[in-house]
Structures are given as structure tokens and as C-alpha cells.
Coordinates of C-alpha atoms and ligand atoms in Angstrom, one line a residue:
X11 CA -2.5 31.7 8.3
X12 CA -3.8 28.2 10.8
X13 CA -1.0 26.0 12.5
X14 CA -2.4 22.4 13.4
X15 CA 0.1 20.4 15.4
X16 CA 0.1 16.9 16.3
X17 CA 2.2 13.8 16.5
X18 CA 1.7 11.1 13.4
X19 CA 0.0 8.5 14.8
X20 CA -0.1 6.2 11.5
X21 CA 3.5 5.4 11.3
X22 CA 6.0 3.8 13.5
X23 CA 7.9 6.7 13.7
X24 CA 8.1 9.8 15.9
X25 CA 8.0 12.2 13.2
X26 CA 6.7 15.5 14.0
X27 CA 4.4 16.3 11.4
X28 CA 2.1 19.8 11.3
X29 CA -0.6 21.3 8.8
X30 CA -0.5 25.0 7.6
X31 CA -3.0 26.5 6.0
X32 CA -2.8 30.0 4.4
X33 CA -5.3 32.0 2.3
X34 CA -3.8 33.0 -1.0
X35 CA -6.9 35.3 -1.5
X36 CA -9.1 35.3 -4.1
X37 CA -10.7 32.3 -2.9
X38 CA -7.6 30.1 -3.2
X39 CA -6.0 28.2 0.1
X40 CA -2.3 26.4 0.6
X41 CA -2.7 23.5 2.5
X42 CA 0.6 22.7 3.5
X43 CA 1.7 19.6 5.3
X44 CA 4.8 19.9 7.2
X45 CA 7.2 17.0 7.9
X46 CA 10.0 18.0 9.7
X47 CA 12.3 15.2 10.0
X48 CA 11.8 13.3 6.7
X49 CA 15.7 12.2 6.3
X50 CA 15.5 10.9 3.4
X51 CA 13.7 10.9 0.1
X52 CA 13.8 7.7 -2.6
X53 CA 16.9 5.8 -1.9
X54 CA 20.1 8.7 -2.9
X55 CA 18.4 12.0 -1.5
X56 CA 19.3 12.6 2.1
X57 CA 17.2 15.3 4.1
X58 CA 18.7 18.3 6.0
X59 CA 15.4 20.1 6.6
X60 CA 12.6 18.1 6.4
X61 CA 9.9 18.4 3.9
X62 CA 6.3 19.8 2.4
X63 CA 3.8 18.3 0.9
X64 CA 1.8 21.4 -0.5
X65 CA -1.9 21.1 -2.2
X66 CA -4.3 23.7 -2.9
X67 CA -7.9 24.3 -2.9
X68 CA -9.8 27.4 -4.9
X69 CA -13.7 27.6 -4.1
X70 CA -15.0 29.4 -6.7
X71 CA -18.6 28.8 -8.5
X72 CA -16.7 25.5 -9.0
X73 CA -14.6 23.7 -6.7
X74 CA -10.9 22.4 -7.4
X75 CA -8.6 20.7 -5.0
X76 CA -4.8 20.3 -6.8
X77 CA -2.7 17.5 -5.4
X78 CA -3.2 15.8 -2.2
X79 CA -0.5 14.8 0.5
X80 CA 1.3 11.8 2.0
X81 CA -0.4 8.9 3.0
X82 CA 1.6 9.5 6.6
X83 CA -0.9 12.7 6.8
X84 CA -3.8 10.9 5.9
X85 CA -5.3 12.1 9.7
X86 CA -4.3 15.5 9.8
X87 CA -5.2 16.2 6.1
X88 CA -8.5 15.0 5.8
X89 CA -9.6 16.5 9.2
X90 CA -8.3 20.1 7.6
X91 CA -9.6 19.2 4.5
X92 CA -13.5 18.5 6.2
X93 CA -13.2 21.6 7.9
X94 CA -12.7 23.7 4.7
X95 CA -14.7 21.7 2.4
X96 CA -18.2 20.1 2.5
X97 CA -16.6 17.4 -0.1
X98 CA -20.1 16.9 -2.1
X99 CA -19.9 20.1 -3.4
X100 CA -16.0 19.6 -4.6
X101 CA -15.9 19.3 -8.7
X102 CA -12.4 18.6 -9.7
X103 CA -9.2 16.8 -8.3
X104 CA -6.5 17.7 -10.6
X105 CA -3.3 15.8 -10.2
X106 CA 0.1 17.5 -11.7
X107 CA 1.4 14.4 -11.3
X108 CA 0.6 10.2 -9.6
X109 CA 3.9 10.3 -7.1
X110 CA 2.7 9.1 -4.1
X111 CA 3.6 11.6 -2.0
X112 CA 1.3 13.9 -3.6
X113 CA -1.6 11.6 -4.8
X114 CA -1.3 9.2 -1.3
X115 CA -4.5 10.5 -0.6
X116 CA -6.6 10.2 -3.7
X117 CA -8.7 7.1 -2.9
X118 CA -9.3 8.8 0.3
X119 CA -10.5 11.8 -1.6
X120 CA -12.3 9.6 -3.8
X121 CA -13.8 7.9 -1.2
X122 CA -15.3 11.0 0.5
X123 CA -16.1 12.5 -2.6
X124 CA -17.2 10.3 -5.4
X125 CA -18.8 12.8 -7.5
X126 CA -15.6 14.6 -8.0
X127 CA -13.7 14.4 -11.4
X128 CA -10.0 13.9 -11.5
X129 CA -8.4 16.1 -13.8
X130 CA -4.8 15.0 -15.3
X131 CA -2.6 14.4 -18.5
X132 CA -3.7 11.2 -20.0
X133 CA -0.5 8.9 -18.6
X134 CA -1.9 9.9 -15.2
X135 CA -5.1 9.0 -15.6
X136 CA -3.8 5.7 -16.4
X137 CA -1.3 5.6 -13.8
X138 CA -4.1 6.2 -10.7
X139 CA -6.7 3.5 -12.7
X140 CA -3.5 0.9 -12.0
X141 CA -2.9 2.4 -8.8
X142 CA -6.5 2.8 -7.3
X143 CA -8.2 -0.2 -9.1
X144 CA -11.6 1.6 -8.2
X145 CA -13.8 3.3 -11.6
X146 CA -13.8 7.3 -11.1
X147 CA -14.9 10.0 -13.5
X148 CA -11.7 11.9 -15.4
X149 CA -11.0 14.1 -17.4
X150 CA -7.5 14.5 -19.8
X151 CA -6.2 17.0 -20.1
X152 CA -3.1 18.6 -23.0
X153 CA -0.8 21.4 -22.8
X154 CA -3.7 24.6 -23.3
X155 CA -6.6 22.9 -22.5
X156 CA -8.6 25.2 -20.1
X157 CA -11.1 24.2 -17.6
X158 CA -13.8 27.3 -15.9
X159 CA -14.3 26.9 -12.6
X160 CA -16.5 30.2 -12.6
X161 CA -15.5 33.9 -11.3
X162 CA -12.4 34.2 -13.3
X163 CA -10.6 31.5 -12.5
X164 CA -9.9 30.3 -15.8
X165 CA -7.4 27.3 -15.4
X166 CA -4.9 26.6 -18.2
X167 CA -2.8 23.3 -18.4
X168 CA 0.8 23.5 -19.3
X169 CA 2.3 19.9 -20.5
X170 CA 5.7 19.8 -18.0
X171 CA 6.3 16.0 -18.8
X172 CA 9.5 14.2 -17.0
X173 CA 9.5 17.3 -14.1
X174 CA 9.9 15.1 -12.3
X175 CA 7.5 12.1 -13.6
X176 CA 6.6 11.4 -17.1
X177 CA 2.6 12.7 -16.4
X178 CA 3.0 16.2 -15.0
X179 CA 0.9 18.8 -15.4
X180 CA 1.3 22.3 -14.2
X181 CA -1.9 24.6 -13.7
X182 CA -2.0 28.1 -14.5
X183 CA -5.1 29.9 -12.4
X184 CA -5.4 33.3 -14.7
X185 CA -7.5 35.2 -12.0
X186 CA -4.8 35.1 -9.0
X187 CA -2.0 34.1 -11.7
X188 CA -0.2 31.7 -9.7
X189 CA 1.4 28.9 -11.4
X190 CA 0.6 25.2 -9.9
X191 CA 4.1 23.3 -10.6
X192 CA 3.8 20.3 -7.8
X193 CA 7.8 19.5 -8.0
X194 CA 9.5 21.5 -10.2
X195 CA 11.0 24.6 -8.7
X196 CA 10.7 22.8 -5.6
X197 CA 12.8 22.4 -2.5
X198 CA 12.5 19.8 0.5
X199 CA 12.4 22.8 2.9
X200 CA 10.6 22.7 6.2
X201 CA 9.6 25.7 8.1
X202 CA 6.7 28.1 9.1
X203 CA 7.6 30.5 6.1
X204 CA 4.8 30.0 3.3
X205 CA 7.0 31.9 1.1
X206 CA 10.2 32.7 -0.2
X207 CA 10.9 36.0 1.7
X208 CA 14.6 35.0 2.6
X209 CA 15.9 33.6 -0.5
X210 CA 19.4 32.6 1.9
X211 CA 17.8 30.2 3.7
X212 CA 16.6 28.3 1.0
X213 CA 18.8 28.9 -2.2
X214 CA 21.3 25.6 -1.2
X215 CA 18.3 23.4 -1.0
X216 CA 16.4 25.3 -4.3
X217 CA 20.0 23.5 -6.1
X218 CA 20.3 20.8 -4.3
X219 CA 16.9 19.7 -5.4
X220 CA 16.9 20.7 -9.1
X221 CA 20.5 18.5 -9.2
X222 CA 19.0 15.3 -7.7
X223 CA 15.3 15.7 -9.6
X224 CA 15.2 18.1 -12.5
X225 CA 18.8 18.3 -13.5
X226 CA 18.5 15.0 -15.4
X227 CA 15.9 15.6 -17.5
X228 CA 17.6 19.3 -18.4
X229 CA 15.9 19.9 -21.7
X230 CA 12.7 19.3 -20.3
X231 CA 13.1 22.0 -18.5
X232 CA 13.7 24.4 -20.5
X233 CA 10.4 23.8 -22.7
X234 CA 8.4 23.8 -19.9
X235 CA 10.2 26.9 -18.9
X236 CA 9.5 28.2 -22.7
X237 CA 5.6 27.3 -22.1
X238 CA 5.7 29.4 -19.2
X239 CA 6.7 32.3 -20.9
X240 CA 3.4 33.5 -22.5
X241 CA 2.2 33.2 -19.2
X242 CA 1.3 36.4 -16.8
X243 CA 3.0 34.8 -13.3
X244 CA 3.1 36.2 -9.8
X245 CA 3.5 33.3 -7.8
X246 CA 5.2 29.7 -8.3
X247 CA 3.0 27.2 -6.1
X248 CA 5.4 24.7 -5.7
X249 CA 4.9 20.9 -4.2
X250 CA 7.3 20.8 -2.3
X251 CA 8.5 24.0 0.1
X252 CA 8.2 27.7 0.1
X253 CA 6.1 28.9 -2.7
X254 CA 8.0 31.3 -4.8
X255 CA 6.5 35.2 -5.2
X256 CA 9.1 37.2 -3.8
X257 CA 12.3 36.6 -6.0
X258 CA 10.0 34.7 -9.0
X259 CA 12.7 35.9 -11.6
X260 CA 15.5 35.0 -10.0
X261 CA 14.4 31.8 -9.2
X262 CA 13.5 30.7 -13.0
X263 CA 16.5 32.3 -14.0
X264 CA 18.7 29.9 -12.1
X265 CA 16.6 27.1 -13.7
X266 CA 17.3 28.4 -16.9
X267 CA 20.7 28.9 -16.5
X268 CA 21.8 25.5 -15.1
X269 CA 19.5 23.4 -17.7
X270 CA 21.1 25.3 -20.1
X271 CA 24.6 24.4 -18.9
X272 CA 23.3 21.1 -18.2
X273 CA 22.1 20.5 -21.9
X274 CA 25.5 20.9 -23.4
X275 CA 26.9 18.0 -21.8
X276 CA 24.3 15.7 -22.4
X277 CA 24.0 12.9 -24.5
X278 CA 20.7 12.9 -26.2
X279 CA 18.1 11.4 -28.0
X280 CA 15.4 13.5 -29.3
X281 CA 11.8 10.8 -29.5
X282 CA 9.0 11.9 -31.5
X283 CA 5.7 10.5 -31.4
X284 CA 2.0 11.6 -30.9
X285 CA 0.8 12.0 -27.7
X286 CA -2.9 11.1 -28.7
X287 CA -2.4 8.5 -31.2
X288 CA -3.0 5.0 -31.1
X289 CA -0.1 3.4 -28.2
X290 CA 2.2 6.3 -29.1
X291 CA 2.8 7.6 -25.6
X292 CA 2.9 4.2 -23.9
X293 CA 5.4 2.6 -26.0
X294 CA 7.3 5.6 -26.1
X295 CA 7.7 6.2 -22.6
X296 CA 8.6 2.7 -22.3
X297 CA 11.6 3.5 -24.5
X298 CA 12.7 6.5 -23.2
X299 CA 12.5 3.9 -19.6
X300 CA 15.3 1.7 -21.4
X301 CA 17.3 4.5 -22.6
X302 CA 17.5 6.7 -19.5
X303 CA 19.1 3.9 -17.9
X304 CA 22.3 4.3 -19.7
X305 CA 22.5 7.8 -18.6
X306 CA 21.5 9.0 -21.2
X307 CA 18.9 12.2 -21.2
X308 CA 15.6 11.4 -23.5
X309 CA 13.3 14.8 -24.9
X310 CA 9.6 13.5 -25.5
X311 CA 8.8 15.7 -28.8
X312 CA 4.9 15.7 -29.2
X313 CA 4.6 15.7 -33.3
X314 CA 1.5 17.3 -33.1
X315 CA 2.5 20.2 -31.4
X316 CA 6.0 20.9 -32.0
X317 CA 6.8 23.6 -33.9
X318 CA 9.2 23.4 -37.0
X319 CA 12.6 25.1 -35.6
X320 CA 11.8 23.0 -32.4
X321 CA 12.0 19.9 -34.4
X322 CA 15.3 21.0 -36.4
X323 CA 16.5 22.0 -33.1
X324 CA 16.4 18.5 -31.1
X325 CA 17.5 16.9 -34.3
X326 CA 20.5 18.8 -34.3
X327 CA 21.1 18.6 -30.6
X328 CA 20.8 14.7 -30.5
X329 CA 22.9 12.2 -31.1
X330 CA 20.1 9.2 -31.2
X331 CA 16.5 9.9 -32.9
X332 CA 13.6 7.5 -32.3
X333 CA 9.9 7.9 -34.0
X334 CA 6.6 6.8 -33.2
X335 CA 4.8 6.7 -36.8
X336 CA 2.3 8.9 -37.2
X337 CA -1.6 8.2 -38.7
X338 CA -1.1 9.0 -42.3
X339 CA -3.5 11.7 -42.1
X340 CA -1.3 13.7 -39.5
X341 CA -0.5 16.6 -41.5
X342 CA 1.4 18.4 -39.0
X343 CA 3.1 15.1 -38.1
X344 CA 4.0 15.0 -41.7
X345 CA 5.8 18.3 -42.2
X346 CA 7.7 17.0 -38.6
X347 CA 9.3 13.8 -40.4
X348 CA 10.5 16.1 -43.2
X349 CA 12.1 18.4 -41.1
X350 CA 13.5 15.4 -39.0
X351 CA 14.7 13.6 -42.2
X352 CA 15.9 17.1 -43.5
X353 CA 18.0 18.1 -40.8
X354 CA 19.1 14.1 -39.5
X355 CA 22.7 12.8 -40.5
X356 CA 24.9 9.9 -41.0
X357 CA 26.8 10.0 -37.4
X358 CA 23.2 9.6 -35.5
X359 CA 21.3 6.4 -34.3
X360 CA 17.7 5.8 -35.4
X361 CA 15.0 3.4 -34.0
X362 CA 11.5 3.3 -34.9
X363 CA 8.5 1.9 -33.7
X364 CA 4.8 1.6 -35.5
X365 CA 1.8 3.2 -32.5
X366 CA -0.6 0.7 -33.5
X367 CA -3.4 2.9 -35.4
X368 CA -4.6 1.6 -38.0
X369 CA -3.7 3.8 -40.2
X370 CA -0.4 4.8 -39.1
X371 CA 2.4 6.1 -41.7
X372 CA 4.0 3.0 -43.1
X373 CA 7.4 2.6 -41.4
X374 CA 9.6 0.5 -44.4
X375 CA 9.7 3.8 -46.4
X376 CA 10.8 5.9 -43.7
X377 CA 13.4 3.0 -42.3
X378 CA 15.1 3.0 -46.0
X379 CA 15.4 6.8 -46.2
X380 CA 17.1 6.7 -43.3
X381 CA 19.5 4.4 -44.1
X382 CA 20.3 6.0 -47.1
X383 CA 21.3 8.8 -45.4
X384 CA 23.8 6.9 -43.6
X385 CA 22.1 6.5 -40.0
X386 CA 22.7 3.4 -38.0
X387 CA 19.6 1.9 -36.8
X388 CA 20.1 1.1 -32.8
X389 CA 16.9 -1.5 -32.8
X390 CA 14.9 -3.0 -35.6
X391 CA 11.4 -1.6 -36.3
X392 CA 9.2 -2.0 -33.6
X393 CA 5.7 -3.4 -35.1
X394 CA 2.5 -3.5 -32.8
X395 CA -0.8 -4.7 -34.1
X396 CA -2.4 -5.5 -30.8
X397 CA -3.1 -3.5 -27.6
X398 CA 0.4 -3.8 -26.0
X399 CA 1.1 -5.8 -22.9
X400 CA 3.7 -5.9 -20.3
X401 CA 5.5 -8.1 -22.9
X402 CA 5.2 -5.5 -25.6
X403 CA 6.8 -2.4 -22.3
X404 CA 9.4 -4.9 -21.9
X405 CA 10.3 -5.2 -25.9
X406 CA 10.4 -1.1 -26.1
X407 CA 11.9 -0.9 -22.6
X408 CA 14.9 -3.4 -24.1
X409 CA 15.0 -1.3 -27.7
X410 CA 15.5 2.4 -25.7
X411 CA 18.5 0.2 -23.0
X412 CA 19.8 -1.0 -26.6
X413 CA 20.1 2.9 -28.3
X414 CA 21.4 4.0 -25.0
X415 CA 24.2 1.4 -25.0
X416 CA 25.1 2.0 -28.7
X417 CA 25.3 5.8 -27.7
X418 CA 27.8 5.1 -24.6
X419 CA 30.0 3.1 -26.1
X420 CA 32.5 5.3 -26.6
X421 CA 32.2 6.2 -23.0
X422 CA 32.1 2.7 -21.7
X423 CA 35.3 2.0 -23.4
X424 CA 37.2 5.0 -21.9
X425 CA 36.1 4.2 -18.6
X426 CA 37.8 0.5 -19.0
X427 CA 40.5 2.1 -20.8
X428 CA 41.5 4.7 -17.7
X429 CA 42.2 2.2 -15.0
X430 CA 45.7 1.8 -14.6
X431 CA 47.6 -1.5 -15.1
X432 CA 48.7 -2.3 -11.4
X433 CA 45.5 -1.5 -9.9
X434 CA 43.5 -3.3 -12.6
X435 CA 45.7 -6.3 -12.2
X436 CA 44.8 -6.5 -8.7
X437 CA 41.3 -6.5 -8.8
X438 CA 41.9 -8.8 -11.4
X439 CA 42.6 -11.2 -8.5
X440 CA 39.4 -11.4 -7.2
X441 CA 37.8 -14.4 -8.2
X442 CA 33.9 -15.8 -8.1
X443 CA 31.5 -17.8 -9.0
X444 CA 29.6 -17.8 -12.2
X445 CA 25.3 -17.8 -12.2
X446 CA 22.7 -17.3 -14.5
X447 CA 19.8 -14.9 -12.5
X448 CA 16.3 -15.7 -13.9
X449 CA 13.7 -13.7 -12.9
X450 CA 10.0 -13.4 -14.0
X451 CA 7.1 -10.5 -13.4
X452 CA 4.2 -10.4 -14.7
X453 CA 4.3 -12.5 -17.8
X454 CA 7.5 -10.8 -18.6
X455 CA 10.9 -13.3 -18.1
X456 CA 14.3 -12.0 -18.5
X457 CA 17.8 -13.4 -17.6
X458 CA 21.5 -12.3 -16.8
X459 CA 25.1 -14.2 -16.6
X460 CA 26.7 -12.8 -13.4
X461 CA 29.3 -13.4 -11.4
X462 CA 29.5 -10.2 -8.8
X463 CA 27.8 -12.4 -6.5
X464 CA 28.3 -13.0 -3.0
X465 CA 26.7 -14.2 -0.1
X466 CA 25.6 -11.2 2.1
X467 CA 24.1 -12.1 5.9
X468 CA 23.7 -15.2 8.0
X469 CA 20.4 -13.8 9.6
X470 CA 18.3 -13.7 7.8
X471 CA 20.5 -15.5 4.9
X472 CA 20.9 -12.8 2.1
X473 CA 22.9 -12.3 -1.0
X474 CA 24.1 -9.3 -3.2
X475 CA 24.5 -9.1 -6.9
X476 CA 25.8 -5.9 -8.5
X477 CA 23.7 -5.4 -11.5
X478 CA 24.7 -2.4 -14.4
X479 CA 22.4 0.0 -14.6
X480 CA 21.7 -0.2 -18.0
X481 CA 21.1 -4.0 -17.9
X482 CA 17.7 -5.4 -19.0
X483 CA 17.1 -7.7 -16.0
X484 CA 17.1 -4.2 -13.7
X485 CA 13.3 -3.5 -14.3
X486 CA 13.1 -6.8 -12.7
X487 CA 14.6 -6.9 -9.7
X488 CA 13.3 -3.9 -7.9
X489 CA 12.0 -4.2 -4.1
X490 CA 9.9 -6.9 -3.8
X491 CA 10.9 -8.6 -6.7
X492 CA 11.6 -12.1 -6.9
X493 CA 14.1 -14.1 -8.8
X494 CA 16.1 -17.3 -9.1
X495 CA 19.8 -17.0 -8.7
X496 CA 21.2 -20.6 -10.8
X497 CA 24.8 -21.6 -9.7
X498 CA 26.1 -23.2 -12.6
X499 CA 28.2 -26.2 -12.5
X500 CA 32.3 -26.5 -13.0
X501 CA 32.3 -28.8 -15.9
X502 CA 28.8 -27.8 -17.1
X503 CA 28.6 -24.1 -17.4
X504 CA 30.0 -23.4 -21.6
X505 CA 26.9 -23.8 -23.2
X506 CA 24.8 -21.8 -20.7
X507 CA 27.0 -19.2 -20.4
X508 CA 27.3 -18.9 -24.2
X509 CA 23.7 -18.9 -24.8
X510 CA 22.9 -16.0 -22.2
X511 CA 26.0 -13.6 -23.3
X512 CA 24.6 -13.9 -26.4
X513 CA 23.4 -10.2 -27.9
X514 CA 19.6 -11.1 -27.6
X515 CA 17.2 -8.6 -29.8
X516 CA 14.5 -6.5 -28.4
X517 CA 11.6 -8.7 -26.6
X518 CA 13.7 -12.1 -27.4
X519 CA 12.5 -14.8 -25.6
X520 CA 15.9 -15.4 -23.2
X521 CA 14.8 -19.2 -22.9
X522 CA 13.9 -20.1 -26.3
X523 CA 15.7 -23.6 -26.4
X524 CA 16.9 -23.8 -22.4
X525 CA 15.6 -26.3 -20.4
X526 CA 13.6 -25.0 -17.1
X527 CA 11.5 -25.9 -14.2
X528 CA 9.4 -23.3 -12.0
X529 CA 10.3 -22.5 -9.3
X530 CA 7.7 -22.5 -6.0
X531 CA 8.2 -17.8 -7.0
X532 CA 7.4 -18.6 -10.5
X533 CA 10.7 -17.4 -11.7
X534 CA 12.5 -20.3 -14.4
X535 CA 15.0 -22.7 -12.6
X536 CA 17.6 -23.5 -14.9
X537 CA 17.6 -27.7 -15.2
X538 CA 21.2 -28.1 -15.6
X539 CA 22.3 -25.6 -13.0
X540 CA 24.2 -27.1 -10.1
X541 CA 22.0 -25.5 -7.6
X542 CA 19.6 -22.4 -6.9
X543 CA 18.4 -20.5 -4.3
X544 CA 14.6 -18.5 -4.5
X545 CA 15.6 -14.9 -3.4
X546 CA 13.4 -11.8 -2.8
X547 CA 14.9 -8.4 -3.6
X548 CA 15.1 -6.7 0.0
X549 CA 17.1 -3.3 -0.4
X550 CA 18.7 -1.6 -3.7
X551 CA 21.8 0.5 -3.6
X552 CA 22.9 2.9 -6.2
X553 CA 26.8 2.6 -6.7
X554 CA 27.5 5.0 -10.0
X555 CA 27.3 2.5 -12.9
X556 CA 25.5 -0.7 -10.8
X557 CA 22.8 -1.2 -8.1
X558 CA 23.9 -3.4 -5.5
X559 CA 20.9 -5.9 -5.5
X560 CA 20.8 -7.2 -1.7
X561 CA 18.0 -10.4 -1.4
X562 CA 16.6 -12.7 1.4
X563 CA 17.1 -16.0 0.3
X564 CA 14.1 -18.4 1.0
X565 CA 14.4 -21.5 -0.4
X566 CA 17.1 -23.5 -2.3
X567 CA 18.1 -27.1 -3.4
X568 CA 21.9 -28.4 -4.9
X569 CA 21.4 -30.8 -8.0
X570 CA 24.6 -33.1 -7.6
X571 CA 25.6 -33.2 -4.0
X572 CA 29.5 -34.2 -5.1
X573 CA 30.2 -31.7 -7.8
X574 CA 31.8 -28.3 -8.1
X575 CA 30.8 -24.9 -8.6
X576 CA 32.3 -23.2 -11.9
X577 CA 35.2 -20.6 -10.5
X578 CA 35.8 -17.7 -12.5
X579 CA 39.2 -16.1 -12.2
X580 CA 40.5 -12.4 -14.1
X581 CA 43.1 -11.8 -15.3
X582 CA 42.4 -7.6 -15.1
X583 CA 39.5 -5.6 -12.8
X584 CA 38.0 -3.6 -15.7
X585 CA 36.1 -6.4 -17.1
X586 CA 33.6 -9.1 -15.5
Ligands
FMN2 C1 31.8 -13.5 -16.8 C2 31.2 -12.8 -17.1 C3 30.3 -12.6 -15.9 C4 29.5 -11.1 -15.5 N1 29.1 -10.7 -14.4 C5 28.0 -9.6 -14.9 C6 27.6 -9.6 -13.5 O1 27.9 -9.5 -12.2 N2 26.8 -8.0 -13.7 C7 26.1 -7.8 -14.5 O2 25.6 -6.7 -14.5 N3 27.1 -8.3 -15.7 C8 27.6 -9.0 -15.6 N4 28.2 -9.5 -17.2 C9 27.3 -9.3 -18.0 C10 26.2 -9.7 -18.6 O3 26.2 -11.1 -18.0 C11 26.4 -9.2 -19.9 O4 26.6 -8.0 -20.7 C12 24.4 -9.2 -19.9 O5 23.7 -10.5 -20.3 C13 23.8 -8.5 -21.3 O6 22.7 -8.5 -20.6 P1 21.2 -7.5 -21.4 O7 21.1 -7.8 -23.1 O8 20.7 -6.8 -20.3 O9 22.7 -6.0 -21.6 C14 28.9 -10.5 -16.9 C15 29.7 -10.9 -18.2 C16 30.2 -12.2 -18.2 C17 31.2 -12.5 -19.3

């Protein structure tokens, strides 16, 4: 084992960053970037013991690098790599998933090794193309595909979508019996131990990490474990924390047990699609994103490879079904559609989308069959004839949001009823104004009526808005996004309020018949608003069912100086 120590130079902080290089035997090396002082991961994930980003190198007849590191390790990581390989001999760069803490240095590796072939799931390669904006050679792999590095290092890829990104694949090396799992089975834990020889030290971090990252996709965890069963695994080489070897079956059993418990309590949408057909996977993922916004679990099921009993089980467990139409000639998918129809029942919600291949199975006969059984249609059929744009993705996202809202409507009503009467009335005395938030990102626009809005800072000027997690506009209000806060006028708010409170079908133009003009940040200003402010999102704070969106205010204007803002008085606190 070699340990290199150096202070972080390319960050403002004085975090201790070190490298650990460990020979795992059989031409395989672990290159671990140790981030000792990192105290936060994503917004909500506090860390007590730092973290590590693990990358792996297999140097056989062909050379493959599995994942890279976080950008903050740029100098350290690349120096280590330069000492281990001649970049001109690197054949493959395998991307387990595209989250920046593992693929943060892909661009730099590509510059040093332009001949390298990047290997990843189809979605991962698409994400990377958008991330690094330079051409590269790629190999898209699916579950069960093999890649021979020579000398017994026959790699097999295992699809593990949603663990914890949609594009995740595991890589199994038949020679070393190592399964490289990236985020799955990981933990944020940094010390000099390379392996899990002391489970008591790490079990709390292992569980916390599972709860934060894996529990929301418990069924995907169970599917991945099922795919792992046929592999003879000796080590799980994770992307964070120690590698699992000494108590392997215990760790896997924990994941299985926790996921089984979690899956029992989840509301589930089973989303059936054909990964390699038309635009199926792109549309499926956008719909899944919308569904998850409501806290509803989604299981993506590829109709090409799913076994009939798996399909039946998913339909039995799900309260919502979404189906991307397969091609007419896909026999396996046809059989699966019959299984879905046989198992579906009238208490379920359903939504259908065309995947865009010219030979699609027609959507309307299937829709009629679901209607005959009595399922509720959660969104009208999505018919996509052209390659999907941002607008198509937004439409799919909104369709997913609609089915998620339908499935959680009882939960929402229960929550509203749960507040006691006095408290309800007291909260109702919190009054506010009335506003329309209008946002535009690329060519996608959206708008929402809001009352939970307040000024939140003076220097710089800032406002805070509470946006429910299941709002369609939420995806346009991420850090760096811009929007306009339109203030409604006391005597002129009714028609705007009525318009923006309409139930818009997925993809509808929320500004149809509304007078607007563009702000300097390109978002629509409502011509009938009393005042407007141009804002940029600075921070998002997760507050149970809402996001608090804190934004700086750049510029603003009042249309009528002598008019008053609309005021919103409520009677009870469990409604807006
Ligand atoms: C008076 C009033 C005030 C509202 N204020 C907010 C708010 O501050 N935040 C929020 O998330 N939703 C608020 N809503 C709900 C949304 O305006 C409304 O449900 C939304 O426009 C529906 O959009 P969707 O299609 O994205 O679900 C309010 C609704 C009303 C009637």
C-alpha cells in the first residue's frame, strides 16, 4: 500500500486530501482519494467521518480504469495515475455512473488519453456527451454484456438503475471475482483502512448512507441484488469508503432486509419500457423524475429482459402503471404486455406513452383495454413523433407528477386533516401577498400562483419562496436558475389567479391568452402584474414537503405607484 499526502491546493478550503494506492492482486489496483474533512454531501447529508472516492485500474492485455475522482483531487489523482500508467496505453474508461464525485475528472483523462473508449450505460454516455462537450469514442453496454481485457479478466456488466443515479452499472471481473459497484454498498467513511475488517467502526455510516441514498429506490436495490446472485463475488469494491470483503454476505443481507422492509411501505409506480427502442428510455426517465417528486417509488422495468413472473410481481405491487409502447415486432415485450393486462386491476392508475419508433405497437387499443378493466387514466397518452426536446421532457415530467399526485392524494388529505383545530386557526392568521412565479429554462416555461413568499435578506436583496415538492415548476428553480416574481394587484388579481390555478394537462402552455413581455433574464413578465422582480436562485433548503427557494433579486419595477398589492387572508393554516 502507498499513501500520498498533500494539502488541497485547488479549493479555497484547507481540507486534508490524501491518496491511497492499494494493490488488490491480479493486475488490479485501487486508487482511493481520501477526503478527510468533507462534512456535507448534497444539501441534506451531513458527514461525520469525511468520505473517499474510489477508482480502480485493471492492467492486463488491455487496460481499463473504472471511474475517476472528485475535481478537488485533480492534481493528486492525475499525478498518481501518471505514475501507474502510460496514458497512451489506456484502452477503456468505465463509467459506473456520471455523478461528478466519480466522473469529475473524465474530461482530464480524455485529454491525456484521447484514444480511450468510454464504456457506460446508454444514459451515462448521453449524460457525459452533455457534460464534457467534446467528441469521444464510446461503448454503450447493457446488463449481461461482456468486455474481455485478456488474461482471464472477462468483465461482465450488471445494470443497476437508480443506485443511486439512473445510469448506474456494476462491473464484475471474473478473474478477481471483484464486483465494482460505485455508490451501491458504499459509505461516507474515511480512514486508512482499505477493507471492512472492523465492521463495528463502519456499520452506523453504512446504514446512514443506505437510508439517505438507497432506501428511496428499495425495489431497485432488490433487483440489483437478484442480478448479483449468479455472480461468485469475493469483494465488493465500492466507490465510497472501505471495500467490502471480510463480512460480504452480512453487508448484502443488510441491504436486502432493509430494502424488503422499505418496499412494503412504498407507494409504487411500475414503469415498463424498452431500453433500446426509440426514445423510450429518455421519456421513461423524465416520467420517473416527475413521479418521484411526490415521494412515490418508481421501478423501471425493461420489457426486453423482464421475466414474466417479475412483470406480474411488479404489477401486483404497484398502484400506478406507466407503459412505453414497444415495437410491434418485439415478441418478448408483447408477451409482457399480455401479462400486465392480465394482472392489472381497476384500483390502479395508468399512463401510456409512445416511444417514437416508427413501428410502435398502437397505443389506443391498449388504452381501451385498460379502460375496460376500469383503471383510472392518470394522464392522456403521450404521442411523440419527433426526437424529444426539453419541452417533451418537461411534458413527460409533468405527466409523471400527475400520476404521483393522484396516487398520493389520500395521504395529502389525511395530512391536511391531521392538524388540530386551534392550531389550524392560529396558523390561518399568517397572511401574505399573492404572486405569480414565472420561469423559463432553455425553451421550457412554467408558472405558479404562490403566497408563501417573503423578503429574506437586505444585503444582497433576497426573497424566499416555499414551493411544494410536487410542483411542476420545481425543476426550473434549481440553484442558478432565474425567474420573475410578479406581484398581483389588489383590484386586479382574480382573473390571473383563476387562470394559473387551472389544472394544466402535461406540457400545456401556461401562458396561452396571457399578456407577457420578456424580462432581461428571459422569463415572462405578466403585463397585468402590479410589480415584478427578476430573481436568481441562490440556495434551496429542503423543508419536508416544500423547498424553500432563497433567491437574490437583481432588478424590479412597479407599474402603478399608487396601487396596492393583493393581500391573501386565510381562515385556516392547512391550506394556502
Ligand atoms: C392562494 C394560493 C396560494 C398558493 N401558494 C402556494 C405557495 O406559496 N407555494 C406552493 O407551492 N403552492 C402554492 N399554491 C398552490 C399552487 O399555486 C397550485 O397548486 C399550483 O399552481 C398547481 O401547479 P402544478 O400544476 O405545478 O401542481 C397556492 C395556491 C393558492 C390557491
